[in-house]
XYZ file of C-alpha atoms in Angstrom:
716
model
C -147.967 81.625 75.084
C -147.447 79.688 78.433
C -146.071 75.966 77.555
C -148.800 73.485 77.975
C -147.006 71.342 80.655
C -146.672 74.652 82.693
C -149.961 75.992 82.389
C -151.260 72.781 83.573
C -148.864 72.870 86.652
C -150.159 76.490 87.322
C -153.658 75.558 87.225
C -153.427 72.188 89.228
C -151.292 74.649 91.961
C -153.887 77.439 91.647
C -156.655 74.958 92.454
C -155.438 73.222 95.711
C -158.275 73.037 98.014
C -157.135 73.435 101.908
C -158.159 70.921 103.974
C -159.253 70.885 107.569
C -157.018 69.538 109.905
C -156.024 69.398 113.579
C -152.463 70.478 114.260
C -150.743 69.287 118.049
C -151.929 65.681 117.605
C -148.246 64.636 116.998
C -149.113 61.097 116.136
C -146.918 59.073 114.579
C -145.348 59.696 111.055
C -145.531 57.635 108.055
C -141.566 56.836 107.974
C -139.244 55.015 109.973
C -136.211 55.608 111.947
C -134.087 54.015 109.063
C -135.876 56.469 106.254
C -135.180 59.452 108.898
C -131.469 58.433 109.219
C -130.897 58.204 105.537
C -133.144 61.239 104.963
C -130.688 63.372 107.430
C -127.950 62.153 105.277
C -129.462 62.688 101.915
C -130.665 66.525 102.955
C -127.340 66.971 104.093
C -125.874 65.939 100.392
C -128.287 67.534 98.508
C -130.032 70.038 100.370
C -128.271 71.743 103.238
C -125.889 73.994 101.099
C -128.735 76.010 100.223
C -131.431 75.738 102.677
C -128.834 75.679 105.786
C -128.657 72.647 107.992
C -131.011 73.586 110.527
C -133.734 73.901 107.713
C -133.752 77.717 108.218
C -133.646 78.650 104.759
C -131.589 81.435 102.942
C -131.626 83.923 100.185
C -133.632 81.916 97.650
C -134.187 78.843 99.360
C -137.356 78.818 101.845
C -137.490 77.907 105.230
C -138.362 74.177 105.526
C -138.985 73.950 109.316
C -140.738 75.643 111.799
C -143.805 77.985 111.979
C -143.463 79.434 108.427
C -143.328 75.793 106.832
C -146.301 74.426 108.784
C -148.504 77.214 108.349
C -148.068 76.869 104.438
C -148.363 73.278 104.628
C -150.388 71.868 107.112
C -153.425 71.626 104.947
C -151.597 69.661 102.438
C -150.395 65.834 102.269
C -147.491 64.358 102.423
C -147.721 62.978 98.545
C -148.005 66.516 97.430
C -144.903 67.725 99.741
C -143.044 64.691 98.125
C -144.271 65.716 94.619
C -143.085 69.350 95.100
C -139.447 68.104 96.358
C -138.993 65.281 93.834
C -140.081 67.158 91.100
C -138.013 70.700 91.535
C -134.828 70.144 93.703
C -132.334 70.024 93.845
C -132.644 73.343 92.308
C -132.169 73.275 88.412
C -131.694 69.293 88.852
C -135.446 68.422 89.870
C -136.012 64.813 89.522
C -132.059 63.882 89.190
C -132.215 61.761 92.396
C -133.671 58.298 92.885
C -137.091 57.416 94.791
C -135.402 56.329 97.930
C -133.550 59.559 98.247
C -136.428 61.325 97.749
C -138.805 59.675 100.034
C -136.038 59.819 102.529
C -135.355 63.356 102.388
C -139.536 64.085 102.713
C -139.296 62.052 105.654
C -136.324 63.890 107.424
C -138.337 67.262 106.330
C -141.384 66.023 108.088
C -139.327 64.748 111.367
C -137.885 68.359 111.183
C -141.579 70.041 111.980
C -142.277 67.782 114.757
C -143.499 64.248 112.943
C -142.362 61.210 115.053
C -140.969 57.911 113.178
C -143.623 54.878 112.784
C -143.459 51.606 111.793
C -144.912 51.876 108.100
C -142.234 53.033 105.619
C -143.150 56.316 103.291
C -143.487 55.705 99.966
C -144.088 58.030 96.852
C -147.941 57.252 97.228
C -148.434 58.181 100.782
C -151.013 60.757 101.108
C -151.123 61.722 104.992
C -152.030 65.147 105.765
C -148.991 66.845 107.375
C -151.096 68.994 109.930
C -152.345 65.626 111.513
C -148.612 64.343 112.058
C -146.204 67.501 112.558
C -146.950 70.583 114.764
C -144.292 72.684 113.502
C -141.974 72.158 116.645
C -138.171 71.626 115.219
C -136.451 69.189 117.179
C -133.264 69.680 118.922
C -131.293 67.169 116.624
C -132.279 69.654 113.510
C -131.806 72.626 115.201
C -128.259 71.423 116.334
C -127.221 69.200 113.656
C -125.075 66.427 113.985
C -121.746 65.621 112.795
C -122.258 62.849 109.978
C -119.851 60.066 110.059
C -117.670 59.139 106.835
C -119.947 56.200 106.373
C -123.005 58.379 106.682
C -121.732 60.596 104.265
C -120.610 57.805 101.877
C -124.357 56.274 101.862
C -125.419 59.495 101.202
C -123.373 59.703 98.337
C -121.723 63.030 99.538
C -118.562 63.567 97.531
C -115.201 64.207 99.481
C -113.260 66.474 97.294
C -109.777 65.173 95.980
C -107.122 67.046 97.666
C -105.042 67.068 95.006
C -107.225 68.681 92.580
C -106.682 72.456 91.893
C -110.521 73.157 92.312
C -109.841 72.213 95.828
C -106.510 73.590 96.906
C -104.473 72.045 99.960
C -101.817 75.045 99.697
C -103.163 78.538 100.420
C -101.496 82.138 100.413
C -99.135 83.316 97.771
C -98.509 80.497 95.339
C -96.660 82.249 92.408
C -95.168 85.667 93.422
C -95.048 88.522 90.987
C -92.229 90.617 89.928
C -94.389 93.256 88.189
C -92.083 96.267 87.034
C -93.007 99.916 86.534
C -96.181 99.170 87.967
C -98.402 102.746 87.363
C -100.032 103.221 90.707
C -103.991 103.923 90.529
C -104.786 107.558 91.446
C -107.709 109.277 92.434
C -107.590 111.570 89.217
C -107.553 108.004 87.409
C -110.658 106.830 89.161
C -112.623 110.002 88.157
C -111.445 109.501 84.354
C -110.729 106.004 83.757
C -108.051 106.221 80.647
C -109.721 104.573 77.794
C -107.550 101.426 77.792
C -108.629 100.302 81.439
C -111.463 98.981 83.293
C -110.603 99.977 86.777
C -114.016 98.966 88.730
C -116.919 97.587 88.643
C -119.121 98.783 85.759
C -115.748 100.466 84.636
C -116.852 104.282 86.371
C -117.847 105.830 89.194
C -121.328 106.429 87.376
C -122.012 102.526 86.712
C -122.131 103.174 82.753
C -120.647 99.764 81.814
C -119.595 101.732 78.779
C -116.393 101.598 77.381
C -114.881 104.650 74.927
C -112.814 102.247 72.866
C -114.197 102.029 69.222
C -111.446 99.739 67.372
C -114.305 96.882 67.659
C -117.153 98.286 65.671
C -120.579 97.642 64.095
C -118.302 97.360 60.421
C -115.986 94.608 62.030
C -117.272 92.901 64.913
C -118.010 90.071 62.859
C -114.581 89.275 62.322
C -113.664 88.848 66.187
C -111.763 85.852 67.345
C -110.517 84.091 70.505
C -107.113 85.408 71.428
C -106.706 83.437 74.511
C -108.354 81.705 77.380
C -107.440 80.812 81.020
C -109.158 78.350 83.314
C -110.191 79.399 86.186
C -110.959 77.522 89.668
C -114.044 75.403 89.559
C -116.736 74.519 91.946
C -118.743 77.469 93.832
C -120.292 80.556 91.885
C -118.378 83.120 90.024
C -120.275 86.226 88.590
C -116.667 88.203 88.651
C -115.367 91.189 86.758
C -112.172 91.208 85.312
C -110.477 94.348 86.368
C -107.709 95.746 83.898
C -105.135 98.412 84.200
C -102.047 98.923 82.652
C -101.849 95.756 80.444
C -102.405 93.525 83.452
C -105.988 91.745 83.947
C -106.937 90.777 87.869
C -109.726 88.323 88.666
C -111.228 86.425 91.369
C -111.702 82.798 91.395
C -113.722 80.583 93.602
C -112.166 79.681 96.834
C -111.192 83.260 96.824
C -108.185 82.552 94.384
C -106.814 86.184 93.236
C -104.551 85.785 89.926
C -102.988 88.636 87.972
C -102.573 87.647 84.100
C -100.879 89.441 81.254
C -103.923 91.058 79.574
C -102.261 90.678 76.162
C -101.307 86.840 76.288
C -102.866 85.286 79.243
C -99.279 84.820 80.934
C -100.001 84.271 84.729
C -97.830 86.680 86.589
C -98.690 85.760 90.257
C -101.483 83.944 92.430
C -102.552 84.130 95.858
C -105.018 81.725 97.078
C -106.849 83.549 100.058
C -109.316 80.586 100.878
C -111.328 79.033 102.408
C -111.657 76.215 99.541
C -115.198 75.831 98.287
C -117.285 73.792 100.622
C -118.170 71.038 98.245
C -117.729 70.207 94.269
C -119.982 71.703 91.949
C -121.909 75.112 91.840
C -122.547 76.730 95.142
C -124.831 79.163 96.623
C -124.910 82.934 95.406
C -123.459 83.688 98.980
C -120.061 82.022 97.934
C -118.631 84.733 95.755
C -117.695 88.199 95.047
C -118.626 90.342 91.898
C -115.445 92.482 91.515
C -112.150 93.564 92.789
C -110.582 97.237 93.640
C -107.541 98.903 92.388
C -105.969 102.134 94.420
C -102.373 103.044 94.551
C -100.213 99.992 94.442
C -102.799 97.837 95.724
C -105.698 95.414 94.472
C -108.790 95.056 96.934
C -111.163 91.928 97.516
C -114.132 91.590 99.673
C -114.907 87.821 100.404
C -117.704 86.001 101.069
C -117.054 85.156 104.315
C -116.745 88.608 105.611
C -113.049 89.573 105.032
C -111.659 92.562 102.920
C -108.059 92.371 101.913
C -105.295 94.467 100.234
C -102.863 92.684 98.070
C -99.693 94.233 96.360
C -100.590 94.505 93.058
C -96.967 94.039 91.666
C -96.311 90.679 94.000
C -99.511 89.093 95.298
C -98.675 89.535 98.683
C -100.948 90.368 101.435
C -100.622 94.157 103.011
C -103.395 94.133 105.433
C -106.515 92.167 106.045
C -109.892 92.672 108.227
C -113.233 91.348 108.924
C -116.160 93.502 108.185
C -118.414 91.614 110.573
C -119.112 92.920 113.857
C -121.528 89.735 115.192
C -119.658 86.283 114.614
C -118.332 83.667 112.190
C -120.685 82.769 109.394
C -123.288 85.476 110.067
C -122.502 88.448 107.458
C -120.647 88.292 104.302
C -119.938 90.367 101.305
C -120.709 89.528 97.561
C -121.320 92.614 95.837
C -117.669 93.959 94.772
C -116.592 97.126 96.682
C -116.100 100.404 95.362
C -112.743 102.630 96.428
C -113.901 106.318 96.831
C -111.042 109.237 98.327
C -108.945 106.224 99.797
C -111.858 104.709 101.456
C -112.897 100.924 100.758
C -116.570 100.780 100.792
C -117.990 97.252 101.277
C -121.863 96.213 101.480
C -123.325 92.927 103.484
C -125.274 89.876 102.524
C -126.211 86.810 104.459
C -126.684 89.323 107.645
C -129.778 90.899 109.700
C -131.266 87.190 109.711
C -134.252 86.589 111.771
C -133.531 85.255 115.561
C -129.847 86.727 114.906
C -128.932 89.947 116.797
C -126.866 91.534 114.264
C -127.942 94.069 111.206
C -127.015 94.525 107.707
C -124.842 97.798 107.169
C -122.462 99.474 104.936
C -118.784 99.721 105.955
C -115.620 101.890 104.842
C -112.031 100.939 105.788
C -108.915 103.216 105.252
C -107.279 101.729 101.899
C -103.916 102.272 103.759
C -104.287 100.371 106.759
C -107.429 98.473 106.598
C -108.720 100.257 109.797
C -112.547 100.961 109.570
C -113.657 104.701 109.362
C -117.419 104.255 109.645
C -120.565 102.022 108.981
C -123.877 102.709 108.261
C -126.673 100.263 109.092
C -129.324 99.914 106.606
C -132.370 99.221 108.710
C -134.098 102.450 110.108
C -134.073 102.134 113.888
C -136.214 103.412 116.788
C -135.414 107.429 116.642
C -134.057 107.595 113.069
C -135.743 109.218 110.171
C -137.962 106.277 109.113
C -137.635 104.455 111.973
C -141.386 104.384 112.576
C -141.965 102.310 109.429
C -141.276 98.829 111.098
C -144.916 98.619 112.597
C -143.514 99.075 116.155
C -141.108 95.792 115.736
C -138.482 96.215 118.145
C -134.944 97.232 116.768
C -133.555 93.355 117.082
C -136.301 92.058 114.715
C -135.920 94.561 112.314
C -134.131 92.170 109.650
C -132.645 92.227 106.207
C -131.734 95.515 103.726
C -128.372 93.947 102.664
C -126.564 95.480 100.064
C -125.381 92.490 97.866
C -124.249 94.992 95.007
C -121.828 97.672 95.219
C -122.443 101.221 94.937
C -121.850 103.910 92.612
C -120.388 107.665 93.061
C -121.130 111.084 91.971
C -117.342 112.974 92.833
C -119.140 116.443 92.213
C -121.594 116.031 94.663
C -119.437 113.608 96.629
C -122.191 111.498 97.311
C -122.253 107.618 96.871
C -125.478 105.646 96.132
C -126.627 102.332 97.296
C -129.549 99.939 96.835
C -130.962 97.761 99.321
C -132.349 94.439 99.440
C -135.732 93.459 100.828
C -136.966 93.190 104.674
C -136.417 89.788 106.294
C -138.620 87.565 106.562
C -139.464 88.979 103.097
C -143.231 88.046 103.389
C -145.123 90.686 105.365
C -147.404 88.329 107.086
C -144.466 86.500 108.535
C -142.460 89.371 109.217
C -144.687 91.229 111.940
C -144.329 94.644 110.277
C -148.145 94.970 109.041
C -147.966 97.318 106.275
C -145.037 99.441 107.161
C -142.711 100.561 104.801
C -139.770 98.939 106.442
C -137.307 101.688 105.851
C -134.483 101.343 104.700
C -134.933 98.020 103.017
C -135.812 97.856 99.293
C -134.620 101.750 98.552
C -131.994 103.741 97.359
C -129.631 105.244 99.992
C -127.215 108.518 99.280
C -124.712 108.528 101.760
C -121.473 111.043 102.595
C -118.610 108.618 101.567
C -116.175 110.072 103.970
C -118.703 109.840 107.410
C -121.402 107.534 106.450
C -124.177 109.955 106.977
C -127.229 109.433 105.028
C -128.220 112.662 102.850
C -131.493 110.984 101.449
C -133.244 107.830 100.748
C -136.319 106.482 98.396
C -138.253 103.448 99.329
C -138.905 101.682 95.985
C -140.558 98.780 97.069
C -142.697 99.468 100.682
C -143.520 96.598 102.832
C -142.125 94.406 100.153
C -143.366 90.720 100.120
C -142.465 88.772 97.089
C -138.720 88.410 97.535
C -138.075 91.048 94.700
C -134.948 93.100 95.922
C -134.615 96.433 94.699
C -130.646 96.290 95.585
C -128.718 96.503 91.720
C -127.010 98.930 90.002
C -127.678 102.929 90.532
C -126.494 104.579 87.177
C -125.778 108.095 87.424
C -126.385 110.096 84.381
C -126.862 113.847 83.806
C -129.812 115.345 81.625
C -128.878 118.850 80.552
C -128.710 120.486 84.552
C -130.312 117.958 86.136
C -128.584 115.105 87.811
C -130.409 112.140 87.500
C -129.994 108.171 88.928
C -131.485 105.597 87.226
C -131.909 101.912 88.442
C -134.171 98.728 87.930
C -135.004 96.061 90.125
C -136.817 92.565 90.457
C -140.096 94.071 89.716
C -138.893 95.346 86.169
C -139.607 98.970 86.991
C -137.024 101.323 85.601
C -137.306 104.347 87.682
C -135.545 107.898 87.691
C -134.887 110.183 90.663
C -133.181 112.973 91.162
C -129.987 112.259 92.755
C -129.342 115.663 94.519
C -132.700 115.360 96.318
C -134.185 111.679 96.120
C -137.203 113.142 94.354
C -139.005 110.825 92.476
C -139.002 111.955 88.622
C -140.579 108.708 86.610
C -141.111 104.959 86.089
C -141.798 102.351 83.186
C -142.844 99.150 83.302
C -140.000 96.980 81.160
C -141.734 93.496 81.759
C -145.309 92.249 82.482
C -145.946 92.661 86.227
C -148.946 92.160 88.498
C -147.281 92.642 91.877
C -148.258 96.842 91.988
C -151.918 97.854 91.403
C -150.521 101.246 90.508
C -147.363 103.554 91.163
C -148.592 107.616 92.444
C -147.387 109.546 89.540
C -146.220 112.268 91.904
C -144.509 110.618 94.574
C -143.538 106.929 93.010
C -145.129 105.321 95.774
C -146.418 101.781 94.365
C -149.425 99.948 96.310
C -149.955 96.153 96.023
C -152.671 94.172 94.851
C -155.392 93.353 97.534
C -154.853 89.871 97.568
C -151.283 90.403 98.475
C -152.267 93.112 101.161
C -154.315 90.382 102.567
C -152.111 87.601 102.038
C -152.442 84.562 104.429
C -149.434 82.370 105.215
C -151.360 79.046 103.741
C -151.980 80.700 100.286
C -150.527 80.356 96.970
C -150.172 83.907 95.303
C -148.978 84.633 91.580
C -145.894 86.870 91.423
C -144.933 88.178 87.805
C -141.987 88.772 87.690
C -140.889 86.035 90.147
C -137.725 85.967 92.091
C -135.495 85.750 89.354
C -136.655 89.182 88.711
C -137.480 91.008 85.819
C -133.754 92.438 86.624
C -131.347 91.056 88.680
C -127.699 91.049 88.786
C -126.830 91.209 85.432
C -125.956 94.822 85.115
C -127.368 97.363 82.625
C -124.944 99.364 80.219
C -125.626 102.958 79.709
C -124.343 103.945 75.837
C -123.554 107.291 76.590
C -123.150 108.802 72.875
C -126.541 107.540 72.343
C -128.315 108.332 75.528
C -129.398 104.750 75.533
C -129.661 102.349 78.585
C -129.677 98.720 77.323
C -131.249 96.649 80.050
C -130.979 92.483 80.378
C -134.697 91.543 81.474
C -135.806 88.055 82.725
C -139.452 87.021 81.958
C -140.676 84.158 84.233
C -143.155 84.277 87.428
C -144.145 82.116 90.353
C -146.946 80.807 92.345
C -145.584 81.456 96.023
C -146.780 79.584 99.106
C -146.174 81.403 102.319
C -142.749 79.160 103.206
C -141.247 80.435 99.755
C -142.165 77.634 98.044
C -142.444 78.662 94.424
C -143.812 76.825 91.463
C -142.257 78.291 88.232
C -144.251 79.286 85.118
C -143.218 81.322 81.971
C -144.711 85.118 82.184
C -148.042 85.679 80.005
C -147.246 87.177 76.559
C -143.974 85.829 76.264
C -144.197 82.608 74.294
C -141.913 80.812 76.400
C -139.064 83.231 75.897
C -137.734 83.771 79.283
C -134.652 86.166 78.160
C -135.222 89.516 76.710
C -132.804 92.764 76.013
C -134.483 95.868 75.990
C -132.813 99.807 75.534
C -134.329 102.912 76.526
C -133.788 106.569 75.871
C -133.157 107.590 79.145
C -133.990 111.700 78.763
C -137.540 110.514 78.192
C -137.776 106.863 78.935
C -138.761 106.014 75.322
C -138.593 102.307 74.595
C -136.249 101.889 71.443
C -135.785 98.245 71.166
C -136.177 94.949 72.427
C -135.344 91.403 71.320
C -136.569 88.102 73.313
C -134.904 84.557 73.152
C -135.887 81.303 75.188
C -132.667 81.469 77.120
C -132.317 84.069 79.989
C -129.354 86.433 79.620
C -126.704 85.373 82.286
C -124.153 88.161 82.153
C -124.379 92.114 82.739
C -124.260 94.207 79.302
C -121.498 96.034 78.168
C -121.393 98.707 75.383
C -118.855 100.767 73.362
C -117.808 103.497 71.356
C -118.105 101.494 68.092
C -122.152 101.359 68.789
C -121.309 97.679 69.849
C -123.355 95.800 73.084
C -122.097 92.522 74.279
C -123.931 90.019 76.366
C -124.075 86.012 76.988
C -126.780 83.723 78.061
C -127.573 80.757 79.911
C -127.473 78.456 76.633
C -123.783 79.178 76.005
C -123.892 82.064 73.729
C -121.568 85.272 73.730
C -122.960 87.662 71.480
C -122.506 91.288 69.619
C -125.611 93.221 68.929
C -125.885 96.766 67.361
C -126.521 99.587 69.791
C -128.937 101.153 67.549
C -131.380 98.201 66.759
C -130.418 95.199 68.919
C -129.707 93.137 66.021
C -126.984 90.396 66.446
C -123.830 91.155 64.640
C -121.813 88.245 65.808
C -122.035 85.335 68.165
C -120.072 82.295 69.422
C -120.851 79.542 71.624
C -118.739 78.863 74.426
C -118.141 75.472 77.003
C -121.030 76.631 79.582
C -123.103 79.347 80.585
C -121.533 82.835 79.963
C -121.977 84.256 83.157
C -120.444 87.539 84.735
C -119.961 91.182 83.877
C -117.956 91.663 80.283
C -115.486 93.869 79.970
C -113.601 95.826 77.006
C -109.838 97.166 77.346
C -106.837 97.735 75.084
C -103.140 97.034 75.370
C -100.574 98.524 72.865
C -103.516 99.980 71.248
C -105.282 96.785 70.194
C -108.993 96.501 71.777
C -110.192 93.320 73.432
C -113.219 91.961 75.050
C -113.147 89.688 77.951
C -115.660 87.440 79.342
C -116.355 84.556 81.785
C -118.269 81.162 81.843
C -119.159 79.726 85.187
C -122.465 78.418 86.904
C -123.904 79.297 90.372
C -125.715 82.246 89.353
C -128.598 82.303 92.215
C -131.937 82.791 91.187
C -131.291 84.051 87.415
C -129.546 80.551 86.698
C -131.625 78.168 89.280
C -135.255 79.574 88.612
C -134.997 79.272 84.761
C -132.950 75.986 84.942
C -136.386 74.189 86.067
C -138.321 74.797 82.945
C -135.254 75.094 80.356
C -135.208 71.215 80.440
C -134.125 71.244 76.653
C -131.026 72.661 77.644
C -127.830 71.113 78.518
C -125.016 72.246 80.025
C -121.891 70.613 81.364
C -121.097 70.881 85.242
C -117.974 72.542 85.063
C -116.253 75.085 82.608
C -115.107 77.922 84.454
C -112.932 80.092 82.361
C -111.829 83.281 81.188
C -112.174 84.532 77.227
C -110.661 87.046 75.681
C -111.461 88.099 72.303
C -109.889 90.663 69.830
C -109.908 91.330 65.915
C -107.612 89.613 63.679
C -103.760 90.741 63.833
C -102.722 92.636 60.932
C -100.885 90.668 58.406
């Protein structure tokens, strides 16, 4: 049942009536020059990190200037805009600024859309029709923002990081050189069949199972787990990392691209390399400033950085072996956050923050020689003119075919010599703004099957043709054999669990896991989904409901395949939105959930049968791991890390940590003793920001980036 305050808000939003206004008048705006100047600084301090300095928007943050914004808001008033901003922004901290700051920021946003200054000050009660004062023409000072003076920054309350703090280091490079002796090089045989004691890659094996064959910790003794050691990680920015463990050494990434090697048994620091740059500002950052996993091969550890670099470091010393840029366009356009996968001596990396409107670049997957860093190939993830699927973009010129990021690393089938990647939506993700009509926009929101040695595509399957609600299908591809049939399973933001033949890409089955109102139906033979009619007929100034919303029925928090019981355990989220054309959103709880935004569900993969499920108020903010001890581990928004029984989902053990339990837990063993490691952090993108506007009863500190390692009590 929806909470009353959210039901009232949703009803109010849905009932907004559009007024008749005349654009182009460009009369004086209801704000002063002083408010504009203060608002520019206030926006830079509180909004620009997500919405960009030029208000162009990125990822979860909508565009706040230009045709998309005025098209959506021209029939609404400045009072409605002020209320929207003051109640929901900054993301996750709605209402945390004072009234003056909100009125100043609103004034700046109006200016960014062509409104002129006047002599009357803007107030929290001003209700001017936006279409009568703003024409959508973005002024030059917004397109090319001026550099703020130190005084302006101070006036806006913009914190200047303490250069002596660990979180914002002044020294980069190797700060502690390692001397690890007898390091065992990682071989192709190890990658194909990882040692039970290790966690060598993102989700542990090439098939993406997130399953450990260790069973010392089991349903009978997991209640005795205790903290063995912890390690504080660099603060600020975003962190959703996977600890990587090999031969008793744990490798981890921290914000500011700080790479550390630790003794996995004791937590002793063995080496550290601060690759940089430092986080741009204190506090949680956007989800484009992180990486989700490291990689190992030979004597090296590999890392892709948010700003488009890939590094090889000596795993024994931490020293740089080579580095290369994955970006072909220009600095700041294109990065990499999804981790990487190493296949047959090649480092495969995806991209994010690429393929944006009004740029000349496209997104792509690229491969680099693990020994030298030289690029071997790249595969552009949008179908261009003359390519298979190239006619699916409604005749758009190649330079306007945007999006299809790959911000989660792929998986790999050694027998088929095929790597499988998911792609995100086309950009802009609203089809009425994109210009592609009802085109499917291949290869966006698809599964791609590629040859890892050449980058050539073997097949693709479109999960969301013509996507229009910011609902990615970019997440993990889990490879499972059902007898002689080789299948691939994946689930995206729409909450549809897909099963494909991974040899041919043929659709096999699909199942809804949470309530959804996006698709009117899915063709049972082809797997092609069809939008409901008002989405197909959408208008930019129209509010539309989306269940799930962009938090995703499923997001980056990865599933786990418990191979002994053929069970796929899926972290799910249950929130919805009313969405306006420029991406403005009003959130409400999913119908039928009684306010429970977090859900953990299990399915038997052979026949897609649901096995068990439990719900809770707080969403889950880690991936799931399961073990041969029939235990699964997961952490949540409200700081709880728990173990559940794989057979029924019942909680067997839990503990509360310092802040949100976020990232990808792992399990490993040293000297025959099993451990479970997990991180706490902030800044987890949509899955953290969206529910953060509704979970006002949950209180978390703004810091606490740590690694925790648990194990059973030592023998006496």
